[in-house]
Amino acid sequence: MPEILVLVDHTDGAVHKPTLELLTLARRLGEPSAVFLGPGADSATEVLGRYGAHKVYVVDAPEVGEHLVTPAVDALTQLAGRTGAAALLLPSGPDGKETAARVALRLGSGLITDAVDVVPGPDGPVTEQSVFAATYQVTAHVTRGVPVITVKPNATAPEPAPVTPLVEKQDVAFGPASAAVRVLARTPRERGDRPELTEADIVVSGGRGVNGDFTVIERVADALGAAVGASRAAVDSGWYPHRHQVGQTGAQVSPQLYLAAGISGAIQHRAGMQTSKTIVVVNKDADAPLFELADHGVVGDLFEVLPQLVEEIRRRRS
Amino acid sequence: MKIVVCVKHVPDAAADRTFTEDGSTDRASVDSLLSELDEYAIEQALRIAEADGADTEISYLTVGPDDARDALRKALAMGGDSAIHVSDEGIEGSDAFGTSLVLARAIERHGFDLVLCGMASTDGAMGVVPAMLAERLGVPAVTHVEGLTVDDGTVSGRREGDGATVSVQGTLPAVVSVTDRSGDARYPSFKGIMAAKRKPVETLDLADLGVDPAQVGRSGARSAVDTTARRPPRTKGEIVVDDGAGGAGLAAFLTARKFI
Ligand SMILES: Cc1cc2nc3c(=O)[nH]c(=O)nc-3n(C[C@H](O)[C@H](O)[C@H](O)COP(=O)(O)OP(=O)(O)OC[C@H]3O[C@@H](n4cnc5c(N)ncnc54)[C@H](O)[C@@H]3O)c2cc1C
């Protein structure tokens, strides 16, 4: 079985869900090996094995925390050479994509970013991507070298396939510091009580129509166990933090349910939510373009509709 | 200081974008413009030059067909000194590897202290060209940042990475990409538009840059598109006008779909 390298996305050893999705996809292509950078591997090994990682390569050197992206590039390039891996899978965030791009350059390999599915094919892995604000689906494959692929969160449901992984410490020769970027301070993203935006099954988003106070959105989100999203207009107004922005320059989400209130539906917003399975829209303007995507729409004042929705959810549950 | 801003001429995102038969972006059927996300990079270059005085020189660089010049004119109308247009039939169909190779050779030929890019193009949107440029040029990549400062031979910014917000710093020369939160871009003034007409635009081809045509264009591409398909349009569901029971109706819909 060919070896497939999966870069682990974690916070001090707490493995994030997209990594489990990557391991699940990697099993379609061969035998997954997890590449774990930084401290905390001990607490990650069990879950990595549970999702099918036969090996865990651990690179725990100070450079990993001190510099941006390039330590991961050095590590993955050298491990790809040592293991003769058949493909590399990375998460599709800014860090994952830049790492993948530079690894591909060094390996002389092809690169595919933002895959929403990966399956084996006659000439190596075949990927699926959503492009042009998710109006098109494209399938593609790498034609040169070891395929390097970044995969978006929610591409597949993580499925356990327990094994006991072999843990191997690996030494890596890091490139010159002069070409590296120093990390002066790092504030890990707070994982609050609500699900992560890109990983959530349900996202409830508010836009300019919310007019300042997002409590009305948070109440719906909490009633449904959802993550909170926001349009750029709401974020730019300072009503909600940027990490909740959905769209072209925010998060691209693909939940089971996307509920948008007070959002008009600009192309840049659609680019981040168009692939959601079910879309619900609340807007007081019947001509708001987002209604075109809605499976269910309510033309009305969100300050009337949403509180009633929360009440009704409570009533139905009790 | 010598600043090179990389800009891209892209199909208008508000238009109906499609593919040609061979799976590349159809550029003929819709209007194109300067990628909006590159305007943020131009704005940062202009602000650095304003703070730095007369010592800073700003050049724009684009790779693309003839009409890509329009993107350079728009950039020059916002400010800056000169532009470089790399145009060659052999470049058509290049992926990020080919594009970054041509950009890197043109940047080396021109000389640079700082290369500025947008966070991604608004069409391909991979967001990897700045990182590839840094890799090819062998310099730090201060990417995806807002709050950009250039000071004493270093460049710093704040980056929202995959799991954390980080403050980062690299030494010049460097490649920097800025997000749409780095500061609103200015509109070209009438005076700027007139002045842009007199600013020099140099045109180069692959031979000028010593780039092997086999490394770029379709022959240099490292991946192939197998299929492209328009997503089936979403069937518009039921739209109800709230008559006082819209929230309850919505709850009924969500219950039927098993979300409640
Ligand atoms: C390069 C670029 C990148 C961008 N990236 C993004 C991005 O990532 N994400 C993003 O979202 N946008 C992005 N935008 C901005 C985008 O173009 C729109 O400006 C933005 O999405 C609008 O947000 P909105 O729908 O909340 O506001 P508006 O367009 O102002 O819409 C507000 C809506 O609220 C409705 N409303 C008002 N009051 C109520 C009420 N009481 N009850 C119900 N409905 C009400 C109105 O009818 C209206 O439809 C980007 C733009 C550019 C140029």
XYZ file of C-alpha atoms and ligand atoms in Angstrom:
631
model
C 0.000 0.000 0.000
C 1.405 3.404 -0.918
C 2.094 5.751 1.953
C 0.047 8.982 2.088
C 1.357 11.852 4.231
C -1.234 13.897 6.123
C -0.193 17.153 7.808
C -1.846 17.331 11.247
C -3.697 20.531 12.149
C -3.665 20.855 15.926
C -3.440 23.231 18.874
C -0.898 21.901 21.393
C -1.810 18.326 20.564
C -5.587 18.821 20.334
C -6.275 17.542 16.806
C -8.835 19.492 14.784
C -11.640 17.735 12.920
C -10.389 18.498 9.372
C -7.340 16.296 10.085
C -9.648 13.346 10.760
C -11.347 14.065 7.436
C -7.949 14.074 5.715
C -7.056 10.712 7.287
C -10.401 9.318 6.125
C -9.741 10.521 2.560
C -6.118 9.318 2.666
C -7.313 5.762 3.369
C -8.964 5.744 -0.045
C -5.560 6.373 -1.614
C -3.292 4.210 0.518
C -1.960 3.941 4.057
C -2.046 7.261 5.939
C 0.919 8.531 7.927
C 0.356 11.610 10.074
C 2.999 14.337 10.156
C 2.869 16.041 13.536
C 4.822 19.279 14.004
C 5.507 20.913 17.375
C 4.846 19.792 20.942
C 1.903 17.669 22.128
C 2.218 14.566 19.934
C 1.604 12.289 22.946
C -1.938 13.480 23.368
C -2.633 13.271 19.624
C -1.399 9.754 18.841
C -4.498 7.928 20.066
C -6.974 9.908 17.950
C -4.695 9.821 14.890
C -4.537 6.022 15.191
C -8.280 5.795 15.685
C -8.761 7.415 12.274
C -6.277 5.158 10.566
C -2.796 6.711 10.828
C -0.384 3.747 10.657
C 2.546 6.004 11.469
C 2.962 9.311 13.235
C 6.089 11.239 12.258
C 6.904 13.736 14.981
C 9.019 16.818 14.339
C 9.303 18.701 17.610
C 11.942 21.398 17.123
C 11.896 25.028 18.344
C 11.887 26.314 14.742
C 8.348 24.993 14.279
C 6.921 27.560 16.676
C 9.385 30.347 15.939
C 8.898 30.626 12.206
C 5.930 30.847 9.861
C 5.196 28.108 7.289
C 8.805 27.341 6.208
C 9.542 24.807 9.020
C 6.537 22.795 7.850
C 7.814 23.089 4.263
C 11.255 21.806 5.282
C 9.722 18.946 7.279
C 7.234 17.780 4.654
C 9.701 18.021 1.768
C 12.289 15.957 3.626
C 9.731 13.406 4.842
C 8.281 13.039 1.356
C 11.783 12.195 0.154
C 12.518 9.766 2.990
C 9.217 7.896 2.815
C 8.655 7.886 -0.946
C 5.062 8.919 -0.208
C 2.529 8.645 -3.053
C 0.615 11.817 -2.138
C 0.517 14.614 0.451
C -2.725 15.932 1.948
C -2.900 19.234 3.855
C -5.711 21.376 5.292
C -6.875 24.264 3.075
C -6.236 27.272 5.316
C -3.735 30.030 4.497
C -0.984 28.086 6.316
C -1.826 24.762 4.694
C -2.070 26.193 1.198
C 1.200 28.122 1.390
C 2.976 25.119 2.851
C 1.595 22.917 0.076
C 2.614 25.388 -2.648
C 6.202 25.582 -1.479
C 6.511 21.845 -0.905
C 5.211 21.231 -4.436
C 7.767 23.690 -5.854
C 10.624 21.986 -4.041
C 9.485 18.484 -5.000
C 8.819 19.461 -8.607
C 5.256 18.294 -8.041
C 1.837 19.457 -9.091
C -0.562 21.100 -6.636
C -4.326 21.194 -6.231
C -5.861 23.460 -3.593
C -9.299 23.649 -1.986
C -10.439 20.159 -2.949
C -13.912 19.236 -1.704
C -13.407 15.558 -2.528
C -10.520 13.212 -3.357
C -10.882 9.759 -4.929
C -8.363 7.342 -6.443
C -8.047 7.475 -10.234
C -6.071 5.812 -13.034
C -3.325 8.488 -12.896
C -3.316 9.119 -9.160
C -5.823 10.980 -6.986
C -8.698 12.785 -8.715
C -9.928 15.882 -6.922
C -13.147 17.828 -7.050
C -13.195 21.615 -6.559
C -15.942 24.255 -6.489
C -14.898 27.334 -8.503
C -16.181 30.722 -9.655
C -18.054 31.434 -6.436
C -19.058 27.752 -6.381
C -21.027 27.938 -9.623
C -18.862 25.220 -11.222
C -17.557 21.811 -10.161
C -14.176 20.864 -11.591
C -12.402 17.515 -11.432
C -8.652 17.460 -11.941
C -5.520 15.451 -11.281
C -1.847 16.201 -10.825
C 0.291 15.318 -13.835
C 3.777 15.756 -12.401
C 5.553 14.357 -9.360
C 3.992 13.413 -6.041
C 0.524 15.023 -5.888
C 0.209 17.725 -3.213
C -3.431 18.409 -2.371
C -5.107 20.752 0.107
C -8.608 19.808 1.212
C -11.369 22.017 2.579
C -13.072 21.265 5.894
C -16.293 19.183 5.662
C -15.102 17.429 2.487
C -16.118 14.135 4.042
C -17.417 12.745 7.341
C -14.557 11.396 9.489
C -14.806 7.595 9.806
C -12.796 5.693 12.422
C -10.560 2.781 11.333
C -8.514 2.065 14.461
C -4.869 1.007 14.301
C -2.006 1.363 16.748
C 0.348 3.831 15.116
C 4.095 3.556 15.086
C 5.474 6.829 16.423
C 8.774 7.976 14.894
C 10.725 11.073 15.862
C 12.179 12.719 12.778
C 15.047 15.191 12.481
C 14.698 17.940 9.919
C 17.341 20.291 8.493
C 15.764 23.747 8.553
C 16.546 26.385 5.923
C 18.338 29.683 6.635
C 16.605 31.991 9.119
C 17.226 34.917 6.737
C 14.569 33.561 4.399
C 12.204 32.765 7.267
C 9.503 34.861 8.887
C 9.631 35.215 12.639
C 6.499 34.704 14.718
C 6.624 37.487 17.327
C 3.385 36.568 19.085
C 0.734 33.913 18.645
C -2.842 34.059 19.908
C -4.523 30.698 19.346
C -8.068 31.044 18.129
C -10.422 30.566 21.035
C -12.525 27.504 20.596
C -15.622 28.752 22.388
C -18.768 26.857 23.333
C -20.111 26.994 19.807
C -18.850 24.765 16.978
C -16.059 26.028 14.693
C -17.457 27.932 11.732
C -15.881 25.793 9.000
C -16.575 22.514 10.789
C -20.170 23.116 11.899
C -23.193 21.207 10.609
C -25.334 24.310 10.996
C -24.300 27.944 10.492
C -26.507 30.908 11.384
C -25.264 34.150 9.822
C -26.190 37.790 10.211
C -25.553 40.760 7.944
C -26.047 44.494 7.835
C -29.727 43.924 8.600
C -28.786 42.890 12.149
C -27.954 46.526 12.758
C -25.389 46.139 15.530
C -26.427 43.603 18.141
C -25.703 39.982 17.163
C -27.541 38.547 20.193
C -30.545 37.898 17.957
C -28.330 35.690 15.737
C -26.526 33.990 18.644
C -29.862 32.957 20.211
C -30.878 31.135 17.025
C -27.414 29.592 16.748
C -27.584 28.289 20.307
C -31.115 26.942 19.852
C -29.852 24.936 16.861
C -26.360 24.089 18.190
C -24.888 26.110 15.348
C -21.835 28.241 14.603
C -22.271 31.985 14.061
C -21.347 33.548 10.720
C -21.390 37.134 9.482
C -21.283 39.068 6.226
C -18.385 41.377 5.531
C -20.689 44.351 6.000
C -21.403 43.182 9.564
C -17.722 42.468 10.243
C -16.543 45.779 8.770
C -19.073 47.559 10.992
C -17.353 45.955 13.971
C -20.406 43.977 15.067
C -18.713 40.578 14.990
C -15.087 39.361 14.793
C -13.541 38.795 11.375
C -12.890 35.108 11.970
C -16.666 34.649 11.638
C -16.820 36.207 8.179
C -18.285 33.982 5.493
C -17.374 34.601 1.861
C -14.638 35.107 -0.651
C -12.272 36.736 1.815
C -13.596 34.938 4.867
C -14.440 31.314 5.551
C -15.926 29.091 2.894
C -18.469 26.894 4.610
C -20.448 23.924 3.410
C -22.768 22.972 6.283
C -25.934 20.876 6.220
C -27.923 24.035 6.994
C -27.056 27.684 6.366
C -29.476 30.240 7.796
C -28.833 33.823 6.630
C -30.649 36.780 8.176
C -30.307 40.382 6.982
C -27.808 39.411 4.257
C -28.520 40.547 0.681
C -26.472 37.876 -1.136
C -23.589 39.618 -2.937
C -21.487 37.294 -5.127
C -18.611 37.533 -2.632
C -20.869 36.269 0.156
C -22.302 33.498 -1.997
C -18.778 32.338 -2.759
C -18.531 31.260 0.877
C -21.859 29.474 1.357
C -23.281 28.432 -1.998
C -22.412 24.747 -1.507
C -24.410 24.460 1.738
C -26.879 21.571 1.568
C -29.950 23.487 2.780
C -30.211 27.281 2.684
C -32.728 29.374 4.614
C -33.032 33.128 4.114
C -34.735 35.787 6.220
C -34.787 39.237 4.651
C -37.289 42.053 4.633
C -36.610 42.804 0.964
C -38.403 40.266 -1.270
C -35.945 41.121 -4.076
C -32.797 40.234 -2.090
C -30.709 38.036 -4.432
C -30.005 35.460 -1.727
C -33.638 34.285 -1.988
C -32.624 32.737 -5.344
C -30.623 30.130 -3.418
C -33.143 29.590 -0.639
C -34.819 26.260 0.037
C -37.051 28.194 2.389
C -37.312 31.966 2.599
C -39.168 34.332 4.859
C -39.772 37.877 3.643
C -39.967 39.718 6.909
C -38.250 41.583 9.722
C -35.550 39.394 11.264
C -36.291 40.933 14.671
C -39.793 39.425 14.454
C -39.035 36.174 12.646
C -35.945 34.987 14.549
C -37.244 35.396 18.136
C -40.422 33.582 17.097
C -38.269 30.811 15.586
C -36.354 30.446 18.862
C -39.614 30.308 20.843
C -41.045 27.704 18.499
C -37.878 25.557 18.696
C -38.161 25.631 22.501
C -41.852 24.765 22.360
C -41.284 21.861 19.955
C -38.470 20.475 22.086
C -40.318 20.620 25.395
C 13.287 51.557 -1.749
C 12.183 49.634 -4.809
C 8.647 48.239 -4.622
C 7.151 45.891 -7.194
C 3.385 45.336 -6.954
C 2.082 42.263 -8.769
C -1.369 42.815 -10.255
C -3.742 40.612 -12.216
C -6.378 41.374 -14.798
C -9.320 39.077 -14.039
C -12.822 38.370 -15.347
C -15.400 40.444 -13.465
C -16.619 38.358 -10.520
C -20.076 39.895 -10.821
C -20.425 38.517 -14.370
C -21.276 34.951 -15.341
C -17.862 33.316 -15.545
C -17.391 30.140 -17.590
C -14.763 27.773 -18.983
C -13.548 27.294 -22.535
C -13.644 23.809 -24.053
C -10.139 22.944 -22.882
C -10.970 23.719 -19.263
C -9.271 27.085 -18.908
C -11.003 30.255 -17.745
C -12.964 31.883 -20.567
C -11.590 35.434 -20.674
C -13.243 36.486 -23.914
C -16.879 36.251 -22.885
C -16.873 38.635 -19.899
C -15.338 42.002 -19.095
C -12.119 41.954 -17.147
C -10.727 44.341 -14.599
C -7.930 44.827 -12.104
C -8.464 42.205 -9.380
C -10.072 44.062 -6.485
C -7.856 42.274 -4.000
C -4.753 43.689 -5.724
C -5.989 47.228 -5.078
C -5.191 46.656 -1.407
C -1.575 45.860 -2.308
C -1.351 48.995 -4.473
C -2.769 51.071 -1.618
C -0.122 49.758 0.785
C 2.648 50.514 -1.711
C 1.387 54.070 -2.109
C 1.171 54.579 1.654
C 4.732 53.314 2.122
C 5.928 55.670 -0.612
C 4.064 58.598 0.950
C 5.672 57.948 4.313
C 9.102 57.370 2.797
C 9.283 60.428 0.548
C 10.981 60.617 -2.808
C 13.251 57.610 -2.272
C 10.612 55.025 -3.027
C 9.940 53.828 -6.524
C 6.784 51.829 -7.314
C 6.491 49.571 -10.358
C 3.558 47.363 -11.274
C 4.031 43.983 -12.850
C 1.472 41.901 -14.683
C 1.629 38.720 -16.743
C -1.143 38.293 -19.268
C -2.524 38.981 -22.723
C -2.684 42.426 -24.382
C -5.700 43.696 -22.474
C -3.920 43.052 -19.158
C -2.430 46.502 -19.823
C -5.759 47.912 -18.638
C -4.983 46.620 -15.161
C -1.606 48.412 -15.257
C -3.237 51.681 -16.385
C -5.732 51.501 -13.554
C -2.922 50.864 -11.071
C -0.830 53.721 -12.491
C -3.869 55.990 -12.220
C -3.952 55.291 -8.486
C -0.263 56.330 -8.268
C 3.220 54.894 -8.700
C 5.885 55.331 -11.337
C 6.086 52.660 -14.033
C 4.874 49.253 -15.116
C 6.066 46.016 -16.682
C 3.822 43.887 -18.865
C 5.008 40.360 -19.597
C 3.141 39.068 -22.593
C 3.913 35.985 -24.657
C 1.727 33.442 -26.409
C 3.694 30.729 -24.658
C 2.361 31.885 -21.283
C -1.264 31.123 -22.052
C -2.654 28.353 -19.884
C 0.005 28.732 -17.172
C -0.811 27.468 -13.698
C 0.532 29.050 -10.494
C 3.939 27.426 -11.093
C 4.329 28.957 -14.549
C 2.958 32.333 -13.495
C 5.181 32.533 -10.420
C 8.234 31.616 -12.506
C 7.611 34.435 -14.993
C 6.867 36.902 -12.198
C 10.013 35.912 -10.298
C 12.274 36.337 -13.351
C 10.753 39.739 -14.125
C 11.151 40.852 -10.498
C 14.792 39.740 -10.424
C 15.487 41.559 -13.681
C 13.942 44.774 -12.339
C 15.420 44.518 -8.841
C 13.396 44.845 -5.624
C 13.365 45.501 -1.908
C 9.699 44.696 -1.456
C 7.233 42.723 -3.566
C 3.579 43.392 -2.723
C 0.662 41.157 -3.747
C -3.044 40.812 -2.992
C -4.117 37.880 -0.794
C -5.478 35.914 -3.792
C -6.822 36.579 -7.239
C -10.571 36.908 -7.520
C -10.704 34.270 -10.281
C -8.286 31.377 -9.635
C -8.277 32.266 -5.936
C -5.638 29.720 -4.924
C -3.755 32.362 -2.987
C -0.411 30.605 -3.464
C 1.491 32.828 -5.917
C 3.016 35.083 -3.204
C 4.364 32.041 -1.319
C 5.732 30.564 -4.550
C 7.389 33.889 -5.402
C 9.135 33.983 -2.036
C 10.253 30.394 -2.486
C 11.646 31.155 -5.938
C 13.310 34.420 -4.864
C 14.677 32.898 -1.651
C 13.309 35.687 0.542
C 10.859 35.831 3.493
C 7.118 35.562 2.773
C 5.122 37.880 5.019
C 1.775 36.753 3.676
C -1.903 37.301 4.351
C -1.342 40.261 6.642
C -3.086 43.407 7.770
C -1.538 46.188 9.851
C 1.512 46.264 7.594
C 4.547 48.270 8.718
C 7.905 48.669 7.017
C 10.606 49.878 9.324
C 14.369 49.713 9.550
C 14.877 46.915 7.058
C 12.029 44.782 8.370
C 8.418 44.254 7.407
C 5.767 43.244 9.951
C 2.074 42.511 10.045
C -0.744 40.615 11.673
C -1.923 37.393 10.105
C -5.020 35.328 10.692
C -3.596 31.888 10.113
C -5.281 28.500 10.279
C -5.670 28.209 14.009
C -4.226 31.393 15.451
C -3.662 35.074 14.928
C 0.074 35.705 14.694
C 2.281 38.784 14.583
C 4.979 38.143 12.038
C 8.157 39.859 10.920
C 10.632 39.334 8.109
C 13.716 41.154 6.878
C 13.860 42.958 3.536
C 13.992 42.073 0.718
C 10.705 40.233 1.146
C 7.455 39.232 -0.501
C 4.323 40.520 1.231
C 0.653 39.813 0.581
C -2.067 41.911 2.201
C -5.705 41.105 2.946
C -8.817 43.156 2.258
C -8.580 44.344 5.871
C -5.241 46.095 5.345
C -6.792 49.475 4.515
C -9.305 50.759 1.954
C -7.898 51.432 -1.501
C -8.141 54.934 -2.949
C -9.976 55.811 -6.133
C -7.923 57.180 -9.013
C -8.300 60.964 -9.313
C -8.863 62.667 -12.658
C -5.339 64.012 -12.394
C -4.075 60.521 -11.692
C -5.838 59.096 -14.728
C -4.297 61.768 -16.969
C -0.829 61.309 -15.448
C -1.029 57.528 -15.911
C -1.125 57.956 -19.681
C 2.406 59.338 -19.617
C 3.929 56.765 -17.264
C 6.239 54.214 -18.927
C 5.033 50.659 -19.506
C 7.721 48.204 -20.551
C 6.675 45.098 -22.484
C 8.709 41.915 -22.126
C 8.420 38.384 -23.468
C 9.752 35.028 -22.321
C 12.991 35.443 -24.294
C 13.693 38.786 -22.568
C 13.379 36.995 -19.240
C 15.302 33.896 -20.286
C 12.378 31.668 -19.347
C 12.230 28.296 -21.082
C 8.796 28.079 -22.767
C 8.554 24.408 -21.758
C 8.359 25.545 -18.112
C 5.250 27.696 -18.591
C 1.930 27.692 -20.402
C 0.051 24.468 -21.009
C 3.282 22.507 -21.516
C 4.540 23.525 -18.087
C 1.279 22.913 -16.241
C 1.529 20.338 -13.471
C -2.136 19.415 -13.233
C -4.891 18.740 -15.719
C -8.596 19.465 -15.593
C -10.630 16.358 -16.333
C -14.165 17.780 -16.283
C -15.931 21.088 -15.667
C -19.636 21.194 -14.973
C -21.937 23.996 -14.011
C -23.531 23.172 -10.701
C -27.191 22.501 -11.224
C -28.994 25.724 -10.343
C -30.555 25.468 -6.915
C -34.266 25.045 -7.188
C -35.775 27.999 -5.438
C -37.833 26.778 -2.536
C -40.870 28.218 -0.907
C -40.667 31.941 -0.149
C -43.301 33.094 2.310
C -44.161 36.629 3.327
C -44.228 36.947 7.092
C -47.805 37.422 8.215
C -46.937 37.087 11.879
C -46.227 33.357 11.707
C -43.031 33.354 9.583
C -40.847 32.191 12.470
C -43.181 29.333 13.336
C -43.379 28.357 9.664
C -39.597 28.330 9.519
C -39.498 26.064 12.578
C -41.917 23.696 10.825
C -39.627 23.629 7.768
C -36.564 22.927 9.918
C -38.427 20.174 11.757
C -39.467 18.553 8.474
C -35.796 18.606 7.429
C -34.824 17.112 10.809
C -32.776 20.077 12.015
C -34.966 20.383 15.088
C -12.944 41.967 -2.943
C -14.194 41.836 -2.123
C -14.298 40.786 -1.221
C -15.458 40.620 -0.460
N -15.542 39.552 0.405
C -16.690 39.352 1.081
C -16.846 38.243 1.966
O -15.934 37.430 2.150
N -18.026 38.076 2.606
C -19.081 38.943 2.446
O -20.133 38.727 3.067
N -18.955 40.015 1.649
C -17.789 40.244 0.963
N -17.675 41.353 0.184
C -18.724 42.405 0.278
C -19.967 42.126 -0.535
O -19.762 42.635 -1.832
C -21.187 42.837 0.105
O -20.911 44.190 0.241
C -21.574 42.275 1.492
O -21.667 40.881 1.436
C -22.885 42.850 1.912
O -23.237 42.414 3.210
P -24.761 42.348 3.674
O -25.498 41.447 2.778
O -24.765 42.055 5.122
O -25.223 43.873 3.506
P -26.250 44.521 2.488
O -25.901 44.183 1.094
O -26.359 45.940 2.873
O -27.602 43.769 2.799
C -28.306 43.903 4.011
C -29.610 43.156 3.833
O -30.315 43.166 5.051
C -31.693 43.301 4.795
N -32.310 43.842 6.018
C -32.127 45.052 6.591
N -32.818 45.138 7.731
C -33.471 43.963 7.899
C -34.360 43.459 8.885
N -34.705 44.166 9.970
N -34.854 42.207 8.725
C -34.510 41.472 7.633
N -33.672 41.900 6.678
C -33.161 43.141 6.806
C -31.747 44.227 3.609
O -32.993 44.069 2.912
C -30.537 43.788 2.788
O -30.903 42.788 1.831
C -16.519 41.538 -0.593
C -16.411 42.587 -1.497
C -15.270 42.737 -2.263
C -15.194 43.860 -3.246
